[in-house]
Short mmCIF file of C-alpha atoms and ligand atoms in Angstrom, two decimals:
data_model
loop_
_atom_site.label_atom_id
_atom_site.label_comp_id
_atom_site.label_asym_id
_atom_site.label_seq_id
_atom_site.Cartn_x
_atom_site.Cartn_y
_atom_site.Cartn_z
CA UNK A 1 0.02 0.09 -0.06
CA UNK A 2 1.37 3.26 -0.97
CA UNK A 3 2.22 5.17 2.14
CA UNK A 4 0.40 9.28 1.69
CA UNK A 5 3.27 12.36 2.45
CA UNK A 6 2.76 13.72 6.16
CA UNK A 7 0.82 17.11 5.39
CA UNK A 8 1.42 20.09 7.32
CA UNK A 9 -0.26 23.00 7.94
CA UNK A 10 0.57 26.70 9.50
CA UNK A 11 -2.57 27.74 10.47
CA UNK A 12 -3.79 31.46 10.84
CA UNK A 13 -6.43 32.96 13.37
CA UNK A 14 -6.90 36.15 14.38
CA UNK A 15 -11.01 37.08 14.14
CA UNK A 16 -11.69 38.49 17.55
CA UNK A 17 -9.84 39.11 20.26
CA UNK A 18 -6.65 36.51 20.19
CA UNK A 19 -3.60 36.33 17.72
CA UNK A 20 -2.68 32.92 17.45
CA UNK A 21 -1.01 30.18 14.95
CA UNK A 22 -0.43 26.83 15.21
CA UNK A 23 1.27 23.88 12.98
CA UNK A 24 -1.04 20.78 12.47
CA UNK A 25 0.43 17.40 10.65
CA UNK A 26 -2.02 16.02 8.91
CA UNK A 27 -5.18 17.74 10.32
CA UNK A 28 -5.06 15.82 13.96
CA UNK A 29 -1.48 15.87 15.83
CA UNK A 30 -1.36 19.30 17.06
CA UNK A 31 2.57 20.20 16.76
CA UNK A 32 2.52 24.21 18.20
CA UNK A 33 -0.33 25.41 19.16
CA UNK A 34 0.87 29.58 20.12
CA UNK A 35 -2.18 31.87 21.27
CA UNK A 36 -1.83 35.39 22.20
CA UNK A 37 -4.88 36.49 24.31
CA UNK A 38 -6.06 40.19 24.61
CA UNK A 39 -8.26 40.01 27.02
CA UNK A 40 -6.57 42.12 29.44
CA UNK A 41 -6.68 44.89 27.09
CA UNK A 42 -10.23 44.78 26.71
CA UNK A 43 -11.52 43.78 30.13
CA UNK A 44 -11.15 48.13 30.85
CA UNK A 45 -13.83 48.10 28.28
CA UNK A 46 -16.09 45.64 29.70
CA UNK A 47 -15.95 44.11 25.83
CA UNK A 48 -13.73 43.70 23.30
CA UNK A 49 -13.21 47.05 21.29
CA UNK A 50 -12.51 46.29 17.69
CA UNK A 51 -9.89 49.05 16.86
CA UNK A 52 -7.70 47.77 19.87
CA UNK A 53 -7.93 44.35 18.82
CA UNK A 54 -6.93 44.74 14.72
CA UNK A 55 -3.89 46.98 15.82
CA UNK A 56 -2.96 44.14 18.72
CA UNK A 57 -2.72 41.65 16.11
CA UNK A 58 -0.67 43.47 13.92
CA UNK A 59 1.70 43.81 16.61
CA UNK A 60 2.06 40.05 17.80
CA UNK A 61 0.94 38.66 14.04
CA UNK A 62 4.96 38.08 13.25
CA UNK A 63 5.79 36.75 16.79
CA UNK A 64 3.27 34.77 17.21
CA UNK A 65 3.52 33.03 13.93
CA UNK A 66 7.73 32.27 14.28
CA UNK A 67 6.09 31.26 17.79
CA UNK A 68 4.92 28.27 16.60
CA UNK A 69 7.47 27.78 13.46
CA UNK A 70 9.93 27.03 16.03
CA UNK A 71 8.30 25.07 18.92
CA UNK A 72 7.35 22.71 16.41
CA UNK A 73 10.64 22.66 15.10
CA UNK A 74 9.60 23.44 11.73
CA UNK A 75 11.05 25.63 8.71
CA UNK A 76 9.00 27.17 6.50
CA UNK A 77 10.25 25.31 3.50
CA UNK A 78 8.78 22.23 5.15
CA UNK A 79 5.59 23.24 5.61
CA UNK A 80 2.36 22.50 2.79
CA UNK A 81 -0.16 25.09 3.48
CA UNK A 82 -0.64 28.42 5.64
CA UNK A 83 -4.18 28.65 5.83
CA UNK A 84 -6.10 31.82 8.02
CA UNK A 85 -9.87 32.31 9.01
CA UNK A 86 -11.06 34.41 7.39
CA UNK A 87 -15.00 34.72 8.18
CA UNK A 88 -17.33 35.09 9.94
CA UNK A 89 -15.42 37.54 13.11
CA UNK A 90 -15.10 41.73 12.66
CA UNK A 91 -13.43 42.39 9.77
CA UNK A 92 -10.48 44.98 10.53
CA UNK A 93 -9.71 41.42 13.14
CA UNK A 94 -9.90 38.96 10.45
CA UNK A 95 -7.68 41.27 7.53
CA UNK A 96 -4.45 41.26 9.80
CA UNK A 97 -5.18 37.25 9.23
CA UNK A 98 -5.28 37.48 6.09
CA UNK A 99 -3.11 40.17 4.81
CA UNK A 100 -0.61 38.29 6.72
CA UNK A 101 -1.77 34.19 5.22
CA UNK A 102 -1.68 35.76 1.63
CA UNK A 103 1.90 36.89 1.86
CA UNK A 104 3.15 34.52 3.84
CA UNK A 105 2.06 32.09 0.81
CA UNK A 106 2.58 34.27 -1.79
CA UNK A 107 6.37 34.58 -0.71
CA UNK A 108 7.12 31.01 -0.26
CA UNK A 109 4.98 29.54 -3.13
CA UNK A 110 2.26 27.91 -0.78
CA UNK A 111 -0.78 27.26 -1.40
CA UNK A 112 -3.45 29.29 0.10
CA UNK A 113 -6.77 27.74 2.34
CA UNK A 114 -9.15 30.08 3.78
CA UNK A 115 -11.06 28.47 6.66
CA UNK A 116 -14.29 29.42 7.93
CA UNK A 117 -14.15 29.89 11.36
CA UNK A 118 -17.05 27.59 12.75
CA UNK A 119 -15.84 24.89 10.47
CA UNK A 120 -11.82 25.23 12.75
CA UNK A 121 -14.71 25.20 16.29
CA UNK A 122 -16.10 22.60 15.20
CA UNK A 123 -12.60 20.41 13.59
CA UNK A 124 -11.01 20.90 17.12
CA UNK A 125 -13.21 18.22 18.00
CA UNK A 126 -11.21 15.83 15.50
CA UNK A 127 -7.56 16.81 17.60
CA UNK A 128 -9.13 15.42 20.50
CA UNK A 129 -10.63 12.77 19.00
CA UNK A 130 -8.36 10.92 16.87
CA UNK A 131 -11.12 8.31 16.00
CA UNK A 132 -14.62 11.12 15.62
CA UNK A 133 -15.28 11.05 11.87
CA UNK A 134 -18.27 12.06 10.49
CA UNK A 135 -21.42 12.27 10.71
CA UNK A 136 -22.17 13.36 13.86
CA UNK A 137 -24.79 16.07 15.05
CA UNK A 138 -22.85 19.48 16.95
CA UNK A 139 -24.04 22.32 18.89
CA UNK A 140 -21.12 25.07 18.45
CA UNK A 141 -21.51 27.53 21.25
CA UNK A 142 -19.69 30.76 21.17
CA UNK A 143 -19.18 34.03 21.56
CA UNK A 144 -21.01 35.06 18.17
CA UNK A 145 -22.60 31.55 17.31
CA UNK A 146 -25.05 29.33 18.26
CA UNK A 147 -25.47 26.99 15.65
CA UNK A 148 -26.80 23.20 15.99
CA UNK A 149 -24.95 21.65 12.94
CA UNK A 150 -25.15 18.07 11.36
CA UNK A 151 -21.83 17.42 10.41
CA UNK A 152 -22.34 15.31 6.91
CA UNK A 153 -19.31 14.87 6.06
CA UNK A 154 -15.22 16.56 6.10
CA UNK A 155 -16.64 20.37 5.08
CA UNK A 156 -20.08 19.44 4.10
CA UNK A 157 -22.70 20.88 6.91
CA UNK A 158 -26.18 21.76 7.66
CA UNK A 159 -27.23 24.40 9.92
CA UNK A 160 -30.70 23.00 11.37
CA UNK A 161 -30.71 25.57 13.82
CA UNK A 162 -29.24 28.70 15.18
CA UNK A 163 -30.29 31.98 18.13
CA UNK A 164 -32.86 34.49 16.26
CA UNK A 165 -31.04 36.94 18.82
CA UNK A 166 -27.82 36.32 21.16
CA UNK A 167 -25.19 33.54 21.05
CA UNK A 168 -25.37 32.02 23.53
CA UNK A 169 -21.96 33.23 25.06
CA UNK A 170 -22.86 36.18 24.40
CA UNK A 171 -25.46 35.99 26.95
CA UNK A 172 -23.25 34.74 29.69
CA UNK A 173 -20.79 37.97 28.90
CA UNK A 174 -23.62 40.89 29.18
CA UNK A 175 -25.22 38.54 32.23
CA UNK A 176 -22.10 38.61 33.51
CA UNK A 177 -21.55 42.68 33.38
CA UNK A 178 -24.70 43.01 34.75
CA UNK A 179 -24.55 41.00 37.92
CA UNK A 180 -21.09 42.82 38.41
CA UNK A 181 -18.49 40.04 37.27
CA UNK A 182 -16.61 41.73 34.26
CA UNK A 183 -15.41 40.53 31.14
CA UNK A 184 -14.94 37.96 29.73
CA UNK A 185 -18.21 36.46 31.39
CA UNK A 186 -18.13 32.66 30.61
CA UNK A 187 -15.88 31.81 32.72
CA UNK A 188 -16.61 33.86 35.16
CA UNK A 189 -19.99 32.93 35.85
CA UNK A 190 -18.95 29.66 35.52
CA UNK A 191 -16.68 29.44 38.31
CA UNK A 192 -19.34 31.87 40.54
CA UNK A 193 -22.19 28.99 40.41
CA UNK A 194 -20.26 25.97 41.22
CA UNK A 195 -21.22 28.36 44.96
CA UNK A 196 -24.93 29.37 44.19
CA UNK A 197 -28.34 28.03 43.91
CA UNK A 198 -29.20 26.90 39.86
CA UNK A 199 -33.17 26.81 41.30
CA UNK A 200 -32.66 30.43 43.36
CA UNK A 201 -34.27 32.32 40.77
CA UNK A 202 -37.04 30.82 38.15
CA UNK A 203 -35.81 32.16 34.57
CA UNK A 204 -37.29 31.85 31.00
CA UNK A 205 -35.98 29.35 28.42
CA UNK A 206 -37.21 30.45 25.24
CA UNK A 207 -38.63 28.17 23.15
CA UNK A 208 -38.56 29.63 19.73
CA UNK A 209 -42.28 28.27 18.59
CA UNK A 210 -42.08 27.64 14.45
CA UNK A 211 -38.60 25.82 14.64
CA UNK A 212 -37.88 23.35 17.26
CA UNK A 213 -33.87 23.61 17.16
CA UNK A 214 -33.23 27.46 17.44
CA UNK A 215 -32.68 29.45 20.24
CA UNK A 216 -32.45 33.16 21.57
CA UNK A 217 -31.13 33.90 24.70
CA UNK A 218 -32.41 38.01 24.87
CA UNK A 219 -35.35 36.82 26.82
CA UNK A 220 -33.62 35.13 29.45
CA UNK A 221 -30.58 38.22 29.28
CA UNK A 222 -33.44 40.47 30.15
CA UNK A 223 -34.90 38.46 32.75
CA UNK A 224 -31.82 38.74 34.69
CA UNK A 225 -31.45 42.51 34.43
CA UNK A 226 -35.41 42.74 35.57
CA UNK A 227 -34.82 40.31 38.19
CA UNK A 228 -32.17 42.37 39.56
CA UNK A 229 -33.78 45.93 39.13
CA UNK A 230 -36.67 44.49 41.26
CA UNK A 231 -34.67 43.49 43.94
CA UNK A 232 -33.07 47.20 44.41
CA UNK A 233 -36.03 49.06 43.62
CA UNK A 234 -38.11 46.72 46.60
CA UNK A 235 -34.15 46.81 48.83
CA UNK A 236 -33.64 43.52 48.39
CA UNK A 237 -30.57 41.98 47.93
CA UNK A 238 -29.62 39.26 45.75
CA UNK A 239 -26.91 36.51 45.73
CA UNK A 240 -24.36 36.99 42.42
CA UNK A 241 -24.26 33.05 42.77
CA UNK A 242 -27.53 32.36 43.09
CA UNK A 243 -28.24 34.81 39.84
CA UNK A 244 -25.50 33.44 37.74
CA UNK A 245 -26.35 29.52 38.67
CA UNK A 246 -29.89 29.93 37.57
CA UNK A 247 -29.19 31.87 34.47
CA UNK A 248 -26.73 29.32 33.23
CA UNK A 249 -28.70 26.95 34.17
CA UNK A 250 -31.21 28.54 32.04
CA UNK A 251 -29.11 28.53 29.07
CA UNK A 252 -27.85 24.89 29.30
CA UNK A 253 -31.57 23.67 30.08
CA UNK A 254 -32.69 24.79 26.30
CA UNK A 255 -29.24 23.92 24.84
CA UNK A 256 -29.84 21.05 25.97
CA UNK A 257 -32.66 20.84 24.96
CA UNK A 258 -32.51 21.41 21.74
CA UNK A 259 -29.81 18.88 20.92
CA UNK A 260 -31.26 15.64 22.52
CA UNK A 261 -34.47 16.79 20.49
CA UNK A 262 -31.87 16.62 17.77
CA UNK A 263 -30.32 13.55 18.69
CA UNK A 264 -34.33 11.69 18.51
CA UNK A 265 -35.09 13.37 15.08
CA UNK A 266 -31.66 12.86 13.40
CA UNK A 267 -31.47 9.47 15.02
CA UNK A 268 -27.79 10.34 15.67
CA UNK A 269 -25.51 7.97 17.57
CA UNK A 270 -22.06 10.83 18.43
CA UNK A 271 -22.46 14.56 19.15
CA UNK A 272 -19.95 16.65 20.05
CA UNK A 273 -19.40 20.29 21.10
CA UNK A 274 -17.53 23.72 19.96
CA UNK A 275 -16.99 27.04 20.71
CA UNK A 276 -15.92 28.62 24.07
CA UNK A 277 -18.72 27.81 25.83
CA UNK A 278 -18.12 24.61 25.17
CA UNK A 279 -15.60 24.93 27.93
CA UNK A 280 -18.05 25.62 31.00
CA UNK A 281 -18.27 22.60 33.01
CA UNK A 282 -21.97 22.79 33.57
CA UNK A 283 -22.67 22.20 30.19
CA UNK A 284 -20.24 19.21 29.82
CA UNK A 285 -21.56 18.14 32.38
CA UNK A 286 -25.73 18.49 32.00
CA UNK A 287 -24.45 16.83 27.77
CA UNK A 288 -22.88 13.75 29.35
CA UNK A 289 -26.34 12.62 31.40
CA UNK A 290 -27.94 13.76 29.03
CA UNK A 291 -26.14 12.00 25.80
CA UNK A 292 -26.12 8.70 28.27
CA UNK A 293 -29.33 8.76 28.40
CA UNK A 294 -30.19 8.56 24.97
CA UNK A 295 -27.04 6.57 24.12
CA UNK A 296 -25.06 8.68 22.17
CA UNK A 297 -21.66 9.10 22.13
CA UNK A 298 -20.33 12.12 23.89
CA UNK A 299 -17.04 14.28 21.96
CA UNK A 300 -16.11 17.39 23.75
CA UNK A 301 -12.82 18.90 22.71
CA UNK A 302 -10.14 19.88 25.86
CA UNK A 303 -11.04 23.63 26.91
CA UNK A 304 -8.07 25.75 25.57
CA UNK A 305 -9.29 24.34 21.79
CA UNK A 306 -12.69 25.23 22.56
CA UNK A 307 -12.22 29.39 22.58
CA UNK A 308 -10.45 30.67 19.74
CA UNK A 309 -7.12 28.97 18.66
CA UNK A 310 -5.29 28.36 15.37
CA UNK A 311 -4.89 24.44 16.27
CA UNK A 312 -8.25 24.15 15.16
CA UNK A 313 -8.48 26.15 12.00
CA UNK A 314 -5.36 23.93 11.36
CA UNK A 315 -7.47 21.12 11.40
CA UNK A 316 -10.23 22.06 9.29
CA UNK A 317 -7.37 23.49 6.56
CA UNK A 318 -6.57 19.66 6.45
CA UNK A 319 -9.50 18.66 5.03
CA UNK A 320 -9.91 20.98 3.12
CA UNK A 321 -6.70 20.76 1.19
CA UNK A 322 -7.40 17.10 0.41
CA UNK A 323 -10.62 18.65 -0.81
CA UNK A 324 -8.58 20.71 -3.56
CA UNK A 325 -10.10 24.30 -1.94
CA UNK A 326 -7.19 26.45 -3.15
CA UNK A 327 -7.71 29.93 -2.47
CA UNK A 328 -6.23 32.62 -4.60
CA UNK A 329 -4.55 36.03 -3.69
CA UNK A 330 -7.94 37.95 -4.12
CA UNK A 331 -8.91 36.19 -1.15
CA UNK A 332 -10.72 39.03 1.54
CA UNK A 333 -11.86 38.80 4.86
CA UNK A 334 -15.72 38.10 4.97
CA UNK A 335 -17.24 39.08 8.63
CA UNK A 336 -19.99 37.54 7.72
CA UNK A 337 -19.34 34.84 6.22
CA UNK A 338 -22.64 31.69 6.12
CA UNK A 339 -21.17 28.40 6.33
CA UNK A 340 -21.02 25.93 4.25
CA UNK A 341 -20.03 29.29 1.80
CA UNK A 342 -17.11 29.32 -0.38
O1 KG4 B 1 -15.09 30.29 20.92
P1 KG4 B 1 -14.68 31.93 21.71
O2 KG4 B 1 -13.42 31.87 21.65
O3 KG4 B 1 -14.94 33.18 20.66
C1 KG4 B 1 -16.04 33.33 19.32
O4 KG4 B 1 -15.74 32.41 18.11
O5 KG4 B 1 -16.45 33.90 19.87
O6 KG4 B 1 -16.17 32.16 22.80
C2 KG4 B 1 -15.98 33.19 23.07
C3 KG4 B 1 -17.15 33.01 24.55
C4 KG4 B 1 -17.31 33.99 24.94
O7 KG4 B 1 -18.52 34.41 24.83
C5 KG4 B 1 -17.36 33.36 26.19
O8 KG4 B 1 -17.62 34.18 27.77
C6 KG4 B 1 -17.30 32.09 26.39
O9 KG4 B 1 -17.26 31.50 25.19
N1 KG4 B 1 -16.84 30.65 27.46
C7 KG4 B 1 -17.78 30.58 28.48
C8 KG4 B 1 -16.77 29.45 29.46
N2 KG4 B 1 -14.87 30.14 28.63
C9 KG4 B 1 -15.33 31.05 27.36
N3 KG4 B 1 -18.35 31.24 28.85
C10 KG4 B 1 -19.29 29.52 29.19
N4 KG4 B 1 -18.23 29.06 30.35
C11 KG4 B 1 -17.20 29.30 30.13
N5 KG4 B 1 -16.43 28.32 31.02
ZN1 ZN B 2 -14.56 30.88 17.79
#
């Protein structure tokens, strides 16, 4: 049998507030994964400031890429393709990565592969689970997206549900700010909820009438704000940990319920979670319990591959590379790129 040559991909990710580069072998083996997080910079403003993010990406990107190559112990010459997130995300932030990837690919005579950010999040599961292959169902929950996706094949997806308003991570971040936890909200709510009672306050579980797989999180966010304002007006105190835990439970209940409805309807035997909110400990344990009950195998990446990173982009890019995807020098950042579009 002919042995296939190893494929080494240099991946770049700059869609939001992480400047990241990685070297990935054959889509599954991470040789390096360098992440420069700008979180500290944006904390001061209570969220990501796009202009600051772009400027910081420019400052950091060369260094992050050089470190990724040296930690992997490979030279640019040995790299088979350069891949980069080209959407969705903040346009100015994306442009830094796209311009950098094009410059490197052009100068080093390497193929260029643009990757959809969400496809990257889903592919993070390929790194963590060598045996995982499509088809499977996937819940992508991040700061910008909440999608229930049927991964039909490598690089082929069907969206079966999505949020109608806020993304799950966005709701975590907004509620965290409202209850005085600050930015970034997700990890802080996760932590403080461990000391709270998830049944303390009853927040609404929104169901979108005409689509059993769609989500809506703006209602639960408003309910938290109303609850706090109500307490303040009545001169009553409220417990931060209880509000956090009750909010978190309301979000997770809906995520798990819709996910399991899809499992039954699509007769899935494999379910994956991905994106920053997939790092949430309560979501992970609720999904584990629900999947066990349904007899479905659950997959999730370790937290470092849930939040933004370039290794996941390298994993997705490998399968695009095998499929023959190659982008030209006219590749542009597409802030609202749809999954499945090319
Ligand atoms: O995937 P990601 O790094 O960026 C986007 O593509 O949006 O996700 C970031 C989001 C933020 O909203 C953050 O608060 C949330 O993921 N997040 C969490 C946790 N860790 C990160 N949400 C809940 N629990 C966590 N442990
Ligand atoms: Zn992301």
